[in-house]
Amino acid sequence: MEEGKLPLNLLDKIIGEVDKLPDSVIQGPQVGADVAVIDFQKAIKRAQKFYQSREKVYLVYKTDPITFPTPNPGKYAVIVNANDVVTSGAIPFGFNATIILPIGSSTKDVFKIQRGIQQECKKNNIIILGGHTEFSSSVFTPIVSGAMLGFVPKDYYVPREINEGDVMLCVGWCAKEGAGIIANEGYKELSKYMGKSLLDMLIKLGKDISVVDIALKINKKIQPELMHDATEGGVIGAVYETMAPSDFG
């Protein structure tokens, strides 16, 4: 494809694959539409129902890009943004994506990214609100920058009050995302030193990085004082980042 925005006929086909919008979205993806419009009162009902709460509801917002080479950048863009949103206790509601592809990328590349976004959003009942796609000589690998909206009732909002003596728990595997990326990108070289079954296991492990379900269940059941989705720095880095906003040093 040549430099510039997505051709309108291709954009129309991509939008045609987006699931039907609920009545909480007044304006969603559409050729010629510049913004998404949300009926806030209807949009918050899912969060209120999940937590069975009648408290006022907070809007939570997050943006995060996928810049590293990955076979499914659309999927991971949804996951990393949803992961951060749920650390506040919020139910992910809507997703926007800005997709920048290198010159020469094909129509197939565009649809692959969009379908990755669509599948992951559908899995977590997240609405695709809109986005932007273009081809640019400024990038050499696809960039997918996502933005996620979520809602959480006041009485289930995280963080709360952290105190000395609180217990810190690590839920899930450490370094799974990094291990998966390294195994996938360096498969040929690593296969000289590691068995195929181990590399395949690491790649599979790296694909399963969503914490949406477990984080929301934990917040609903035990209401932790704090949750954090650490993505780098190992265990020590995760502990430091978790404690950094507090006054405990």
CSV table of C-alpha atoms in Angstrom, one decimal:
chain,number,residue,atom,x,y,z
A,1,MET,CA,0.0,0.0,0.0
A,2,GLU,CA,1.1,3.6,-0.7
A,3,GLU,CA,1.7,6.2,2.0
A,4,GLY,CA,-1.3,7.7,3.5
A,5,LYS,CA,-4.6,6.8,5.1
A,6,LEU,CA,-6.6,3.6,4.5
A,7,PRO,CA,-8.5,3.8,1.2
A,8,LEU,CA,-12.2,4.3,1.9
A,9,ASN,CA,-13.4,1.1,0.2
A,10,LEU,CA,-11.0,-0.9,2.4
A,11,LEU,CA,-12.0,1.0,5.5
A,12,ASP,CA,-15.6,0.3,4.8
A,13,LYS,CA,-14.9,-3.5,4.6
A,14,ILE,CA,-13.0,-3.4,7.9
A,15,ILE,CA,-15.8,-1.5,9.6
A,16,GLY,CA,-18.3,-4.0,8.2
A,17,GLU,CA,-16.6,-6.8,10.3
A,18,VAL,CA,-17.1,-5.0,13.6
A,19,ASP,CA,-19.8,-6.4,15.8
A,20,LYS,CA,-23.1,-4.6,16.1
A,21,LEU,CA,-22.9,-1.8,18.6
A,22,PRO,CA,-25.0,-1.9,21.9
A,23,ASP,CA,-27.4,1.0,22.6
A,24,SER,CA,-24.8,2.4,25.0
A,25,VAL,CA,-22.8,3.6,22.0
A,26,ILE,CA,-24.5,6.4,20.1
A,27,GLN,CA,-21.8,6.8,17.4
A,28,GLY,CA,-19.2,4.1,16.6
A,29,PRO,CA,-16.9,3.2,13.7
A,30,GLN,CA,-18.2,4.7,10.5
A,31,VAL,CA,-16.7,6.2,7.3
A,32,GLY,CA,-16.8,10.0,7.7
A,33,ALA,CA,-17.4,9.9,11.5
A,34,ASP,CA,-14.7,11.6,13.5
A,35,VAL,CA,-15.5,10.6,17.0
A,36,ALA,CA,-17.2,7.9,19.1
A,37,VAL,CA,-20.2,9.0,21.3
A,38,ILE,CA,-21.2,7.1,24.4
A,39,ASP,CA,-24.4,7.2,26.5
A,40,PHE,CA,-22.6,7.2,29.9
A,41,GLN,CA,-25.7,6.2,31.9
A,42,LYS,CA,-26.2,3.0,29.9
A,43,ALA,CA,-22.4,2.3,29.6
A,44,ILE,CA,-21.9,2.1,33.4
A,45,LYS,CA,-24.7,-0.5,33.9
A,46,ARG,CA,-22.3,-3.5,33.2
A,47,ALA,CA,-19.9,-2.4,36.0
A,48,GLN,CA,-22.8,-1.8,38.4
A,49,LYS,CA,-24.3,-5.2,37.6
A,50,PHE,CA,-20.9,-7.1,37.9
A,51,TYR,CA,-20.2,-5.7,41.3
A,52,GLN,CA,-23.8,-5.4,42.4
A,53,SER,CA,-23.1,-1.9,43.5
A,54,ARG,CA,-25.3,1.3,43.5
A,55,GLU,CA,-22.4,3.6,44.2
A,56,LYS,CA,-21.4,6.3,41.7
A,57,VAL,CA,-19.2,5.0,38.9
A,58,TYR,CA,-15.7,6.2,37.9
A,59,LEU,CA,-14.4,6.4,34.3
A,60,VAL,CA,-11.0,4.8,33.9
A,61,TYR,CA,-8.8,5.5,30.9
A,62,LYS,CA,-5.6,3.9,29.6
A,63,THR,CA,-3.4,4.1,26.5
A,64,ASP,CA,-0.5,1.8,25.6
A,65,PRO,CA,1.2,0.9,22.3
A,66,ILE,CA,2.5,-2.3,20.8
A,67,THR,CA,5.8,-1.5,19.1
A,68,PHE,CA,7.8,-4.7,19.2
A,69,PRO,CA,7.6,-7.4,16.5
A,70,THR,CA,4.8,-9.8,17.2
A,71,PRO,CA,2.6,-12.1,15.1
A,72,ASN,CA,-0.6,-10.6,16.5
A,73,PRO,CA,-0.1,-7.0,17.5
A,74,GLY,CA,-3.9,-6.3,17.4
A,75,LYS,CA,-4.6,-8.9,20.0
A,76,TYR,CA,-1.8,-7.8,22.3
A,77,ALA,CA,-2.8,-4.1,22.0
A,78,VAL,CA,-6.2,-5.0,23.5
A,79,ILE,CA,-4.7,-7.2,26.2
A,80,VAL,CA,-2.1,-4.8,27.5
A,81,ASN,CA,-4.6,-1.9,27.8
A,82,ALA,CA,-7.3,-4.1,29.3
A,83,ASN,CA,-4.8,-5.5,31.8
A,84,ASP,CA,-3.9,-2.0,33.1
A,85,VAL,CA,-7.6,-0.9,33.3
A,86,VAL,CA,-8.6,-3.9,35.5
A,87,THR,CA,-5.8,-3.1,38.0
A,88,SER,CA,-8.1,-0.2,39.1
A,89,GLY,CA,-11.0,-2.7,39.4
A,90,ALA,CA,-12.6,-1.3,36.3
A,91,ILE,CA,-14.6,-3.4,33.7
A,92,PRO,CA,-13.1,-2.7,30.3
A,93,PHE,CA,-15.8,-1.1,28.1
A,94,GLY,CA,-14.5,0.3,24.9
A,95,PHE,CA,-11.3,0.3,22.8
A,96,ASN,CA,-9.8,2.6,20.2
A,97,ALA,CA,-6.8,1.7,18.0
A,98,THR,CA,-4.4,3.8,16.0
A,99,ILE,CA,-2.6,1.5,13.5
A,100,ILE,CA,0.5,2.6,11.6
A,101,LEU,CA,1.9,0.2,9.0
A,102,PRO,CA,5.1,0.4,7.0
A,103,ILE,CA,4.9,1.3,3.3
A,104,GLY,CA,4.4,-1.9,1.3
A,105,SER,CA,2.2,-3.6,3.8
A,106,SER,CA,-0.7,-5.5,2.3
A,107,THR,CA,-4.4,-5.5,2.7
A,108,LYS,CA,-4.0,-8.9,4.4
A,109,ASP,CA,-1.8,-7.3,7.0
A,110,VAL,CA,-4.5,-4.7,7.8
A,111,PHE,CA,-7.2,-7.3,8.2
A,112,LYS,CA,-5.0,-9.6,10.3
A,113,ILE,CA,-4.4,-6.8,12.8
A,114,GLN,CA,-8.0,-5.7,12.9
A,115,ARG,CA,-9.3,-9.2,13.3
A,116,GLY,CA,-6.9,-9.7,16.2
A,117,ILE,CA,-8.4,-6.7,17.8
A,118,GLN,CA,-11.9,-7.8,17.1
A,119,GLN,CA,-11.4,-11.4,18.4
A,120,GLU,CA,-9.9,-10.2,21.7
A,121,CYS,CA,-12.5,-7.5,22.2
A,122,LYS,CA,-15.3,-10.0,21.6
A,123,LYS,CA,-13.7,-12.4,24.1
A,124,ASN,CA,-13.8,-9.8,26.9
A,125,ASN,CA,-17.1,-8.1,25.8
A,126,ILE,CA,-15.2,-4.9,24.9
A,127,ILE,CA,-16.7,-2.6,22.3
A,128,ILE,CA,-14.6,-1.3,19.4
A,129,LEU,CA,-15.4,2.4,19.5
A,130,GLY,CA,-13.3,3.5,16.5
A,131,GLY,CA,-9.7,4.1,15.4
A,132,HIS,CA,-7.3,5.2,12.7
A,133,THR,CA,-5.2,3.3,10.2
A,134,GLU,CA,-2.5,4.6,7.8
A,135,PHE,CA,0.7,3.6,6.0
A,136,SER,CA,3.8,5.6,6.8
A,137,SER,CA,7.5,5.6,5.8
A,138,SER,CA,8.2,6.6,9.5
A,139,VAL,CA,7.8,3.0,10.7
A,140,PHE,CA,9.5,-0.2,9.8
A,141,THR,CA,7.2,-2.6,11.7
A,142,PRO,CA,3.5,-2.3,12.5
A,143,ILE,CA,2.6,0.0,15.4
A,144,VAL,CA,-0.7,-0.5,17.2
A,145,SER,CA,-1.4,2.1,19.8
A,146,GLY,CA,-4.5,1.3,21.8
A,147,ALA,CA,-6.7,3.3,24.2
A,148,MET,CA,-9.2,1.6,26.6
A,149,LEU,CA,-12.1,3.0,28.6
A,150,GLY,CA,-13.4,1.2,31.7
A,151,PHE,CA,-15.9,1.8,34.5
A,152,VAL,CA,-15.7,0.9,38.2
A,153,PRO,CA,-18.1,1.7,41.1
A,154,LYS,CA,-16.5,3.9,43.8
A,155,ASP,CA,-16.7,1.1,46.4
A,156,TYR,CA,-14.7,-1.3,44.2
A,157,TYR,CA,-12.1,1.2,43.0
A,158,VAL,CA,-8.4,0.2,43.5
A,159,PRO,CA,-6.0,1.4,45.0
A,160,ARG,CA,-7.3,1.8,48.6
A,161,GLU,CA,-5.1,2.2,51.7
A,162,ILE,CA,-1.8,0.3,51.9
A,163,ASN,CA,-0.5,-0.5,55.3
A,164,GLU,CA,2.7,-2.0,56.8
A,165,GLY,CA,2.3,-5.7,57.2
A,166,ASP,CA,0.1,-6.2,54.2
A,167,VAL,CA,0.7,-9.3,52.2
A,168,MET,CA,1.9,-9.0,48.6
A,169,LEU,CA,1.0,-11.8,46.2
A,170,CYS,CA,2.2,-12.6,42.6
A,171,VAL,CA,-0.6,-14.0,40.5
A,172,GLY,CA,0.5,-16.0,37.5
A,173,TRP,CA,3.9,-16.5,35.8
A,174,CYS,CA,6.8,-14.1,36.0
A,175,ALA,CA,8.5,-13.1,32.7
A,176,LYS,CA,6.0,-15.1,30.5
A,177,GLU,CA,5.6,-12.3,28.0
A,178,GLY,CA,9.3,-11.7,27.5
A,179,ALA,CA,10.0,-15.4,27.3
A,180,GLY,CA,7.4,-15.8,24.6
A,181,ILE,CA,8.7,-13.0,22.6
A,182,ILE,CA,12.3,-14.2,22.8
A,183,ALA,CA,11.3,-17.8,21.9
A,184,ASN,CA,9.2,-16.6,19.0
A,185,GLU,CA,11.7,-14.1,17.5
A,186,GLY,CA,14.8,-16.2,18.2
A,187,TYR,CA,13.3,-19.6,17.4
A,188,LYS,CA,15.8,-20.6,14.7
A,189,GLU,CA,18.9,-19.7,16.8
A,190,LEU,CA,17.5,-21.0,20.1
A,191,SER,CA,16.6,-24.3,18.6
A,192,LYS,CA,20.3,-25.1,18.4
A,193,TYR,CA,20.5,-25.1,22.2
A,194,MET,CA,16.9,-25.9,23.3
A,195,GLY,CA,14.4,-28.5,22.4
A,196,LYS,CA,11.5,-27.7,20.1
A,197,SER,CA,8.9,-28.7,22.7
A,198,LEU,CA,10.3,-26.2,25.3
A,199,LEU,CA,10.4,-23.4,22.7
A,200,ASP,CA,6.8,-24.2,21.7
A,201,MET,CA,5.8,-24.2,25.3
A,202,LEU,CA,7.4,-20.8,25.9
A,203,ILE,CA,5.7,-19.3,22.8
A,204,LYS,CA,2.3,-20.7,24.0
A,205,LEU,CA,2.9,-19.3,27.5
A,206,GLY,CA,3.7,-15.9,26.0
A,207,LYS,CA,0.4,-15.7,24.2
A,208,ASP,CA,-1.6,-16.0,27.4
A,209,ILE,CA,-0.9,-12.7,29.1
A,210,SER,CA,-4.4,-11.5,29.9
A,211,VAL,CA,-5.2,-10.9,33.6
A,212,VAL,CA,-8.6,-9.4,33.0
A,213,ASP,CA,-10.7,-12.3,34.3
A,214,ILE,CA,-8.5,-13.1,37.4
A,215,ALA,CA,-8.0,-9.5,38.4
A,216,LEU,CA,-11.8,-8.7,38.3
A,217,LYS,CA,-12.6,-11.9,40.2
A,218,ILE,CA,-10.0,-11.1,42.9
A,219,ASN,CA,-11.3,-7.5,43.2
A,220,LYS,CA,-14.9,-8.6,43.5
A,221,LYS,CA,-14.2,-11.3,46.1
A,222,ILE,CA,-11.4,-10.0,48.4
A,223,GLN,CA,-11.1,-6.3,47.4
A,224,PRO,CA,-7.3,-6.0,47.6
A,225,GLU,CA,-5.7,-2.7,48.6
A,226,LEU,CA,-3.6,-2.5,45.4
A,227,MET,CA,-3.2,-4.3,42.1
A,228,HIS,CA,-0.4,-3.8,39.5
A,229,ASP,CA,0.3,-5.3,36.1
A,230,ALA,CA,4.1,-5.4,36.0
A,231,THR,CA,5.5,-5.9,32.5
A,232,GLU,CA,9.3,-5.5,33.0
A,233,GLY,CA,12.0,-5.5,35.6
A,234,GLY,CA,11.4,-9.0,36.9
A,235,VAL,CA,10.2,-9.7,40.4
A,236,ILE,CA,12.3,-7.0,42.1
A,237,GLY,CA,11.1,-4.5,39.5
A,238,ALA,CA,7.5,-5.5,40.0
A,239,VAL,CA,7.8,-5.1,43.8
A,240,TYR,CA,9.5,-1.6,43.4
A,241,GLU,CA,6.8,-0.4,41.0
A,242,THR,CA,4.0,-1.6,43.2
A,243,MET,CA,5.4,0.2,46.2
A,244,ALA,CA,6.6,3.3,44.4
A,245,PRO,CA,3.4,5.3,44.9
A,246,SER,CA,3.4,4.7,48.6
A,247,ASP,CA,5.4,6.3,51.4
A,248,PHE,CA,7.1,3.2,52.5
A,249,GLY,CA,10.4,3.8,50.7
